[in-house]
PDB file of C-alpha atoms in Angstrom:
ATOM      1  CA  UNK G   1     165.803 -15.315 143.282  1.00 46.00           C
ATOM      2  CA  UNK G   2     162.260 -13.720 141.834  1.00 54.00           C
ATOM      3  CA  UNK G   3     160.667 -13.309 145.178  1.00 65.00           C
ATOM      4  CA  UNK G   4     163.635 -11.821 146.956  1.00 83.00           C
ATOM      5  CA  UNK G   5     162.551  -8.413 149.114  1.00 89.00           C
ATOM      6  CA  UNK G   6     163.953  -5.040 148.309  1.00 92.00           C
ATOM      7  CA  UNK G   7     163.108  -1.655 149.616  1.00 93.00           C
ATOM      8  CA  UNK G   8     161.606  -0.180 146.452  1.00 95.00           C
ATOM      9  CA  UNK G   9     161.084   4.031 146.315  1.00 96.00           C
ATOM     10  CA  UNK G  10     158.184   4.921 143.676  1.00 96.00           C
ATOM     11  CA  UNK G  11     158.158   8.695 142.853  1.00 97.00           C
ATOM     12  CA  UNK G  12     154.785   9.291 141.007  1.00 96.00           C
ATOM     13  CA  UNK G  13     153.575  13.040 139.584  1.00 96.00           C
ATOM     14  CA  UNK G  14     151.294  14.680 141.549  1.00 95.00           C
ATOM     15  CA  UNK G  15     149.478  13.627 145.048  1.00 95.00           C
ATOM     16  CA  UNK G  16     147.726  11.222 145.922  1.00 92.00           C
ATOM     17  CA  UNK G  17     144.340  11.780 147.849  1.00 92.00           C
ATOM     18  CA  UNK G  18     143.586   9.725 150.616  1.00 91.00           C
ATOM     19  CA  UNK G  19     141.435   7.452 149.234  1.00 92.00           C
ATOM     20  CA  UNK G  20     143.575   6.370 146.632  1.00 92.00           C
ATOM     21  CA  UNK G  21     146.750   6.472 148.856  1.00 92.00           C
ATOM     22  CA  UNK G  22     144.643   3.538 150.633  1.00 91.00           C
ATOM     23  CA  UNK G  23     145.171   1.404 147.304  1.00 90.00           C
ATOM     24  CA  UNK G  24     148.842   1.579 148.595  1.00 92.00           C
ATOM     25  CA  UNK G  25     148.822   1.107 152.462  1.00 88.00           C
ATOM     26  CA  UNK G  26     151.773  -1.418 151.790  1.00 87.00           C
ATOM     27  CA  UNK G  27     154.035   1.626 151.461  1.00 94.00           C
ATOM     28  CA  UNK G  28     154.810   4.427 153.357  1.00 96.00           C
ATOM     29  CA  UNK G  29     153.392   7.466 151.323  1.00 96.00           C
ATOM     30  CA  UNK G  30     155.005  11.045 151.450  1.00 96.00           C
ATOM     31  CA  UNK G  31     153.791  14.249 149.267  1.00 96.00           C
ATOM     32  CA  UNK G  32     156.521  16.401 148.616  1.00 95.00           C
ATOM     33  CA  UNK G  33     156.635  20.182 148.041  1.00 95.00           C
ATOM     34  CA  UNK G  34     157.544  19.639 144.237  1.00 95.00           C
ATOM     35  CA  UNK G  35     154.125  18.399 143.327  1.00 93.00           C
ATOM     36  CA  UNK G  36     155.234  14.821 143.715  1.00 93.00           C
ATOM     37  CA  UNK G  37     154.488  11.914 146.065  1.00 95.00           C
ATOM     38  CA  UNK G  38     157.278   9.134 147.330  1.00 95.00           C
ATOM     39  CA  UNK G  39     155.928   6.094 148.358  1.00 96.00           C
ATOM     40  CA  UNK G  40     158.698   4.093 149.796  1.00 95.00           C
ATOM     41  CA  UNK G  41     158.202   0.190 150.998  1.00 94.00           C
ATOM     42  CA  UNK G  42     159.751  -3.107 151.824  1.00 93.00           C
ATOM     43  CA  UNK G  43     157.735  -5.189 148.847  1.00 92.00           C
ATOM     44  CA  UNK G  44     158.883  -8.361 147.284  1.00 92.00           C
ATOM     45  CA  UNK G  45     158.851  -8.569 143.449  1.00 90.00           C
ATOM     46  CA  UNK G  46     155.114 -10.238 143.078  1.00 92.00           C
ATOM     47  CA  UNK G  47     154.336  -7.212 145.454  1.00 92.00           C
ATOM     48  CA  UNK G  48     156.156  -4.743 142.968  1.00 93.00           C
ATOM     49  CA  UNK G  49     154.431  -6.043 140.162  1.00 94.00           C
ATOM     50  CA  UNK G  50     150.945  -5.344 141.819  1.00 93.00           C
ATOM     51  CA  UNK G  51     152.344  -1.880 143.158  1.00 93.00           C
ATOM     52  CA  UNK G  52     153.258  -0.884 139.635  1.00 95.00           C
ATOM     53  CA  UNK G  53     150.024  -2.529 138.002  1.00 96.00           C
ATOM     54  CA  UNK G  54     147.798  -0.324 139.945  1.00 94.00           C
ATOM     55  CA  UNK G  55     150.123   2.775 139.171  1.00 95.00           C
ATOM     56  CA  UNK G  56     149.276   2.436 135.747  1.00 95.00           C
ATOM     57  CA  UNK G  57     145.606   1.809 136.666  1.00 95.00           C
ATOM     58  CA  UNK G  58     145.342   4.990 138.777  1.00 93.00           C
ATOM     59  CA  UNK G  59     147.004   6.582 134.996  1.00 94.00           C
ATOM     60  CA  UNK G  60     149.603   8.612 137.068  1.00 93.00           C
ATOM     61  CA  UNK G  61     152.565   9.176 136.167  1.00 95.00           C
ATOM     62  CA  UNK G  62     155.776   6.969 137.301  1.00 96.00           C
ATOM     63  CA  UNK G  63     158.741   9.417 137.370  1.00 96.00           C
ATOM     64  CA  UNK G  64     161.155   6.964 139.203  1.00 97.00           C
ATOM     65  CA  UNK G  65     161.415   3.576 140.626  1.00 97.00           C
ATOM     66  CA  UNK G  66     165.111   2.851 143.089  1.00 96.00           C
ATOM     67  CA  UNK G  67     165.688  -0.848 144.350  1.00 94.00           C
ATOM     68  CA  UNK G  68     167.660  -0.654 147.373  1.00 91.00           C
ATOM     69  CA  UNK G  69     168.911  -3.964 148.800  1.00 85.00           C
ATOM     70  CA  UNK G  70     168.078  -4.690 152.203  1.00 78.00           C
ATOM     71  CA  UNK G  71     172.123  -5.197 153.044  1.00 74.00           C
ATOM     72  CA  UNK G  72     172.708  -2.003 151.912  1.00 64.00           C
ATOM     73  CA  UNK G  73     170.534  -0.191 154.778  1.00 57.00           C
ATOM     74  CA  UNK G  74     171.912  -2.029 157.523  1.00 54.00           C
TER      75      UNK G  74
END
């Protein structure tokens, strides 16, 4: 059950540049108009760990974090 796969959508503040966007070429990355930047992936949960571990490295701000199961997109 703790490795299962999800899509996961990560809504950070502020953009990403490039070269740190590359720390997440897992996901597909988005910067929206409001100053924010979606990254949106299919990760398992080891994988969301990392994702969120180098969030908080990068000291950017998490605004939201949506699980979506992969049924539920079909």
């Amino acid at each position: 059950m703790g490795g299962e796969t999800a899509v996961y959508e990560i809504r950070i503040r502020g953009h990403l540049s490039s070269q740190r966007a590359q720390q997440f070429d897992d996901m597909a990355i988005t910067h929206l108009p409001d100053g924010t930047t979606l990254m949106e992936g299919v990760v398992d949960r080891a994988a969301l760990c990392g994702l969120l571990s180098r969030i908080c490295d990068l000291g950017v701000t998490l605004i939201s974090l949506i699980r979506h199961e992969l049924d539920e997109l079909c």
